[in-house]
Amino acid sequence: MIPFSSQTKTNIEYAAELLRKAKYAVALTGAGISTPSGIPDFRSEGTGLWSRDEPMEVASLNTFRTDPERFFVWFRPLAGQIFNAQPNPAHVALAELEKAGRVRSIITQNIDALHHKAGSKNIIEMHGTLRTLSCTQCFQQAEAKNYLKAFVERGALPRCPACNGLMKPDVILFGEQLPQQAWYEAQSESRQCDLMLVAGSSLEVLPVAGLPMQAIDRGSHLVILNNATTYLDVRADVVIQEDVATIIPAIVEQVLNG
Ligand SMILES: [Zn+2]
């Protein structure tokens, strides 16, 4: 085991104890759980993607509609990183937790499908997914893997096999509504959980950032694992500011074998 400080060890043990006692634990994950897999947080400054172009503008529904080429040029390196990324020990540990019946669902802000790749089953994708694309003309949906490779390697814009319309990745762009079904499910999970485990989210993007508040207002415990502070740290039972790829496996190891 990695040598943690005694304070961190105590926090890991307490988080594990809360997870063992929980009857309905739910995880909420954000960009920070995927950065150890090499996927930049494209909403944050200083990630390279930000310096080239303003994501809020280029990754918006408006740009996709008015200048799709520009959107796809911006999107291509990110899509390549996601296409080639593998789950890290944090994703794997959360999947083990679900398999062991210790976590009911994962609400994620990520579009990278790494929870799927790690073997998690009950995943609520709040910002959509890169696993599928939909035609902007006839709305036919298709598996992204059939298109993504050609797009990443050659920049070939994804075209609908039925009508040749432009295909849009099923990710929620800036200026686009959250998927309603996912939002209902995430609220329902947040209201019935007795433990919410926030991992790799700074809780800055609304409305998802408000979900842990719904949980604790109904008496749920709250564990926050993130490399930066969040607005709910003061109300959490446990806060651990360390690399999630080492902390989550350490906690899960304690839950399953401790
Ligand atoms: Zn079509």
Tab-separated table of C-alpha atoms and ligand atoms in Angstrom:
chain	number	residue	atom	x	y	z
A	1	MET	CA	0.000	0.000	0.000
A	2	ILE	CA	1.169	3.527	-0.803
A	3	PRO	CA	2.433	5.328	2.320
A	4	PHE	CA	-0.379	7.714	3.173
A	5	SER	CA	-0.145	10.214	6.014
A	6	SER	CA	-1.791	9.083	9.245
A	7	GLN	CA	-4.565	11.649	8.702
A	8	THR	CA	-5.260	10.265	5.216
A	9	LYS	CA	-5.229	6.705	6.582
A	10	THR	CA	-7.797	7.673	9.199
A	11	ASN	CA	-9.942	9.302	6.512
A	12	ILE	CA	-9.686	6.237	4.267
A	13	GLU	CA	-10.785	4.020	7.142
A	14	TYR	CA	-13.707	6.271	7.983
A	15	ALA	CA	-14.831	6.477	4.342
A	16	ALA	CA	-14.635	2.676	4.125
A	17	GLU	CA	-16.653	2.305	7.320
A	18	LEU	CA	-19.388	4.604	5.959
A	19	LEU	CA	-19.482	2.582	2.736
A	20	ARG	CA	-19.736	-0.712	4.634
A	21	LYS	CA	-22.645	0.623	6.712
A	22	ALA	CA	-24.462	2.278	3.817
A	23	LYS	CA	-27.621	0.641	2.512
A	24	TYR	CA	-27.837	2.797	-0.609
A	25	ALA	CA	-24.565	4.337	-1.707
A	26	VAL	CA	-24.342	6.364	-4.909
A	27	ALA	CA	-21.200	7.693	-6.599
A	28	LEU	CA	-20.958	11.014	-8.417
A	29	THR	CA	-17.916	11.318	-10.661
A	30	GLY	CA	-16.391	14.180	-12.628
A	31	ALA	CA	-13.454	14.996	-14.869
A	32	GLY	CA	-10.919	14.366	-12.094
A	33	ILE	CA	-11.541	10.623	-12.189
A	34	SER	CA	-10.523	10.514	-15.859
A	35	THR	CA	-7.483	12.799	-15.833
A	36	PRO	CA	-5.298	9.859	-14.597
A	37	SER	CA	-6.435	8.123	-17.817
A	38	GLY	CA	-5.009	10.996	-19.839
A	39	ILE	CA	-8.255	12.798	-20.606
A	40	PRO	CA	-8.003	16.544	-20.066
A	41	ASP	CA	-10.699	18.429	-18.243
A	42	PHE	CA	-11.765	20.505	-21.242
A	43	ARG	CA	-13.768	22.881	-19.077
A	44	SER	CA	-10.705	23.878	-17.075
A	45	GLU	CA	-8.079	26.409	-17.943
A	46	GLY	CA	-4.525	25.373	-18.670
A	47	THR	CA	-5.353	22.030	-20.256
A	48	GLY	CA	-4.154	22.934	-23.728
A	49	LEU	CA	-7.614	22.545	-25.156
A	50	TRP	CA	-8.584	25.748	-23.436
A	51	SER	CA	-5.624	27.759	-24.716
A	52	ARG	CA	-6.367	26.982	-28.371
A	53	ASP	CA	-10.027	27.789	-28.293
A	54	GLU	CA	-12.677	28.787	-25.832
A	55	PRO	CA	-14.576	25.519	-25.101
A	56	MET	CA	-17.721	27.305	-24.012
A	57	GLU	CA	-17.918	28.812	-27.470
A	58	VAL	CA	-16.537	26.124	-29.745
A	59	ALA	CA	-18.123	23.207	-27.858
A	60	SER	CA	-21.529	24.854	-28.015
A	61	LEU	CA	-24.684	23.842	-29.794
A	62	ASN	CA	-24.573	27.163	-31.626
A	63	THR	CA	-21.124	26.498	-33.137
A	64	PHE	CA	-22.136	22.946	-34.044
A	65	ARG	CA	-25.146	24.287	-35.942
A	66	THR	CA	-23.506	27.254	-37.628
A	67	ASP	CA	-19.933	26.013	-38.163
A	68	PRO	CA	-19.748	22.217	-37.627
A	69	GLU	CA	-16.289	22.016	-39.265
A	70	ARG	CA	-14.891	24.282	-36.565
A	71	PHE	CA	-16.511	22.178	-33.860
A	72	PHE	CA	-15.082	18.958	-35.310
A	73	VAL	CA	-11.572	20.430	-35.673
A	74	TRP	CA	-11.662	21.323	-31.973
A	75	PHE	CA	-13.233	18.027	-31.011
A	76	ARG	CA	-10.864	15.744	-32.933
A	77	PRO	CA	-7.892	15.623	-30.477
A	78	LEU	CA	-10.242	15.207	-27.518
A	79	ALA	CA	-12.098	12.409	-29.327
A	80	GLY	CA	-8.754	10.759	-30.073
A	81	GLN	CA	-7.701	10.881	-26.425
A	82	ILE	CA	-11.045	9.462	-25.309
A	83	PHE	CA	-11.066	6.791	-28.037
A	84	ASN	CA	-7.663	5.503	-26.906
A	85	ALA	CA	-8.115	5.971	-23.128
A	86	GLN	CA	-8.316	3.069	-20.712
A	87	PRO	CA	-9.981	3.018	-17.304
A	88	ASN	CA	-7.625	3.678	-14.390
A	89	PRO	CA	-7.644	2.040	-10.916
A	90	ALA	CA	-10.328	4.482	-9.700
A	91	HIS	CA	-12.804	3.348	-12.403
A	92	VAL	CA	-11.917	-0.289	-11.773
A	93	ALA	CA	-12.371	0.051	-8.003
A	94	LEU	CA	-15.810	1.671	-8.419
A	95	ALA	CA	-16.839	-1.173	-10.732
A	96	GLU	CA	-15.733	-3.693	-8.073
A	97	LEU	CA	-17.745	-1.804	-5.480
A	98	GLU	CA	-20.874	-2.029	-7.641
A	99	LYS	CA	-20.284	-5.721	-8.344
A	100	ALA	CA	-20.043	-6.330	-4.600
A	101	GLY	CA	-23.385	-4.554	-4.108
A	102	ARG	CA	-21.806	-1.645	-2.231
A	103	VAL	CA	-22.689	1.048	-4.772
A	104	ARG	CA	-26.074	1.241	-6.513
A	105	SER	CA	-25.268	3.641	-9.312
A	106	ILE	CA	-22.727	6.040	-10.722
A	107	ILE	CA	-23.856	9.494	-11.759
A	108	THR	CA	-21.147	10.860	-14.029
A	109	GLN	CA	-20.378	14.200	-15.624
A	110	ASN	CA	-17.970	12.455	-18.002
A	111	ILE	CA	-18.614	11.573	-21.637
A	112	ASP	CA	-15.678	9.165	-21.989
A	113	ALA	CA	-17.457	5.865	-21.226
A	114	LEU	CA	-14.564	4.772	-18.998
A	115	HIS	CA	-16.999	3.543	-16.332
A	116	HIS	CA	-18.512	1.296	-19.025
A	117	LYS	CA	-15.064	0.101	-20.084
A	118	ALA	CA	-14.255	-0.664	-16.422
A	119	GLY	CA	-17.361	-2.862	-16.115
A	120	SER	CA	-19.785	-0.648	-14.176
A	121	LYS	CA	-23.429	-1.299	-15.116
A	122	ASN	CA	-25.762	1.255	-13.590
A	123	ILE	CA	-24.362	4.478	-15.024
A	124	ILE	CA	-26.229	7.755	-15.405
A	125	GLU	CA	-24.454	9.991	-17.921
A	126	MET	CA	-25.416	13.585	-17.155
A	127	HIS	CA	-23.512	15.187	-20.024
A	128	GLY	CA	-24.258	12.550	-22.630
A	129	THR	CA	-21.796	10.124	-24.105
A	130	LEU	CA	-19.315	9.658	-26.883
A	131	ARG	CA	-20.431	6.030	-27.287
A	132	THR	CA	-23.116	7.000	-29.780
A	133	LEU	CA	-23.867	9.621	-32.416
A	134	SER	CA	-27.189	10.783	-33.823
A	135	CYS	CA	-28.045	12.083	-37.281
A	136	THR	CA	-28.978	15.767	-37.234
A	137	GLN	CA	-31.413	15.181	-40.150
A	138	CYS	CA	-33.245	11.893	-39.498
A	139	PHE	CA	-32.186	11.340	-35.838
A	140	GLN	CA	-30.993	7.787	-36.486
A	141	GLN	CA	-28.554	6.741	-33.765
A	142	ALA	CA	-25.341	4.833	-34.435
A	143	GLU	CA	-22.476	3.332	-32.460
A	144	ALA	CA	-19.652	5.861	-32.341
A	145	LYS	CA	-16.918	3.266	-32.680
A	146	ASN	CA	-17.923	2.698	-36.316
A	147	TYR	CA	-17.225	6.365	-37.082
A	148	LEU	CA	-14.793	7.578	-34.489
A	149	LYS	CA	-11.748	5.772	-35.866
A	150	ALA	CA	-12.089	7.311	-39.339
A	151	PHE	CA	-12.794	10.681	-37.797
A	152	VAL	CA	-9.852	10.561	-35.379
A	153	GLU	CA	-7.395	9.203	-37.944
A	154	ARG	CA	-8.440	11.077	-41.089
A	155	GLY	CA	-10.767	13.815	-39.866
A	156	ALA	CA	-13.640	12.340	-41.905
A	157	LEU	CA	-16.802	14.034	-40.666
A	158	PRO	CA	-19.333	11.445	-39.487
A	159	ARG	CA	-22.167	11.066	-42.017
A	160	CYS	CA	-25.472	9.233	-41.567
A	161	PRO	CA	-25.602	5.896	-43.437
A	162	ALA	CA	-29.306	6.430	-44.163
A	163	CYS	CA	-29.523	10.057	-45.341
A	164	ASN	CA	-25.921	11.341	-45.418
A	165	GLY	CA	-26.820	13.992	-42.848
A	166	LEU	CA	-24.148	15.176	-40.448
A	167	MET	CA	-23.929	13.051	-37.292
A	168	LYS	CA	-23.590	14.759	-33.905
A	169	PRO	CA	-21.874	12.976	-31.006
A	170	ASP	CA	-24.465	12.378	-28.264
A	171	VAL	CA	-22.598	14.626	-25.861
A	172	ILE	CA	-24.327	17.578	-24.272
A	173	LEU	CA	-22.781	20.723	-25.670
A	174	PHE	CA	-22.761	24.097	-23.985
A	175	GLY	CA	-26.135	25.708	-24.531
A	176	GLU	CA	-27.865	22.338	-24.731
A	177	GLN	CA	-30.405	20.904	-22.251
A	178	LEU	CA	-29.358	18.023	-20.015
A	179	PRO	CA	-30.960	14.713	-21.026
A	180	GLN	CA	-34.238	14.665	-19.101
A	181	GLN	CA	-34.275	10.959	-18.274
A	182	ALA	CA	-30.745	11.112	-16.838
A	183	TRP	CA	-31.645	14.164	-14.795
A	184	TYR	CA	-34.731	12.477	-13.282
A	185	GLU	CA	-32.755	9.344	-12.467
A	186	ALA	CA	-29.897	11.325	-10.912
A	187	GLN	CA	-32.287	13.300	-8.727
A	188	SER	CA	-34.085	10.140	-7.659
A	189	GLU	CA	-30.799	8.438	-6.737
A	190	SER	CA	-29.609	11.521	-4.862
A	191	ARG	CA	-32.812	11.670	-2.836
A	192	GLN	CA	-32.829	8.034	-1.781
A	193	CYS	CA	-29.154	7.429	-1.125
A	194	ASP	CA	-27.812	7.277	2.422
A	195	LEU	CA	-24.241	7.864	1.245
A	196	MET	CA	-22.992	9.927	-1.657
A	197	LEU	CA	-19.417	9.430	-2.762
A	198	VAL	CA	-18.178	12.367	-4.837
A	199	ALA	CA	-15.045	11.446	-6.801
A	200	GLY	CA	-13.058	13.767	-9.046
A	201	SER	CA	-15.619	16.529	-9.236
A	202	SER	CA	-15.041	20.049	-7.983
A	203	LEU	CA	-18.845	20.483	-7.942
A	204	GLU	CA	-18.705	23.595	-10.072
A	205	VAL	CA	-20.966	22.694	-12.996
A	206	LEU	CA	-24.660	23.164	-12.327
A	207	PRO	CA	-27.111	21.576	-12.017
A	208	VAL	CA	-25.155	18.376	-11.286
A	209	ALA	CA	-23.188	20.176	-8.547
A	210	GLY	CA	-26.451	20.558	-6.626
A	211	LEU	CA	-27.149	16.811	-6.387
A	212	PRO	CA	-25.032	16.172	-3.245
A	213	MET	CA	-26.980	18.971	-1.553
A	214	GLN	CA	-30.232	17.116	-2.289
A	215	ALA	CA	-28.668	14.029	-0.703
A	216	ILE	CA	-27.391	15.624	2.508
A	217	ASP	CA	-30.588	17.632	2.971
A	218	ARG	CA	-32.297	14.245	3.348
A	219	GLY	CA	-29.773	12.994	5.881
A	220	SER	CA	-27.318	11.238	3.582
A	221	HIS	CA	-23.655	10.955	4.455
A	222	LEU	CA	-21.219	12.654	2.096
A	223	VAL	CA	-17.672	11.633	1.184
A	224	ILE	CA	-15.680	13.922	-1.128
A	225	LEU	CA	-12.566	12.678	-2.899
A	226	ASN	CA	-11.105	15.407	-5.081
A	227	ASN	CA	-7.773	17.103	-5.605
A	228	ALA	CA	-9.240	20.547	-4.936
A	229	THR	CA	-11.701	22.026	-2.475
A	230	THR	CA	-15.430	22.079	-3.173
A	231	TYR	CA	-18.255	24.217	-1.809
A	232	LEU	CA	-19.574	21.228	0.151
A	233	ASP	CA	-16.343	20.236	1.931
A	234	VAL	CA	-17.624	21.924	5.099
A	235	ARG	CA	-20.706	19.686	5.109
A	236	ALA	CA	-18.972	16.419	4.213
A	237	ASP	CA	-18.296	13.588	6.679
A	238	VAL	CA	-14.942	12.903	5.029
A	239	VAL	CA	-12.871	14.973	2.584
A	240	ILE	CA	-9.699	13.549	1.052
A	241	GLN	CA	-7.696	15.801	-1.249
A	242	GLU	CA	-5.460	13.304	-3.023
A	243	ASP	CA	-5.171	11.523	-6.341
A	244	VAL	CA	-8.408	9.560	-6.774
A	245	ALA	CA	-6.580	6.797	-8.674
A	246	THR	CA	-4.777	5.854	-5.446
A	247	ILE	CA	-7.403	6.840	-2.860
A	248	ILE	CA	-10.444	5.031	-4.299
A	249	PRO	CA	-8.671	1.657	-4.648
A	250	ALA	CA	-7.380	2.058	-1.067
A	251	ILE	CA	-10.905	2.709	0.238
A	252	VAL	CA	-12.456	-0.101	-1.809
A	253	GLU	CA	-9.780	-2.523	-0.624
A	254	GLN	CA	-10.782	-1.695	2.977
A	255	VAL	CA	-14.492	-2.068	2.223
A	256	LEU	CA	-14.117	-5.448	0.534
A	257	ASN	CA	-11.281	-6.960	2.571
A	258	GLY	CA	-10.897	-4.774	5.665
B	1	ZN	ZN	-29.846	10.522	-41.214
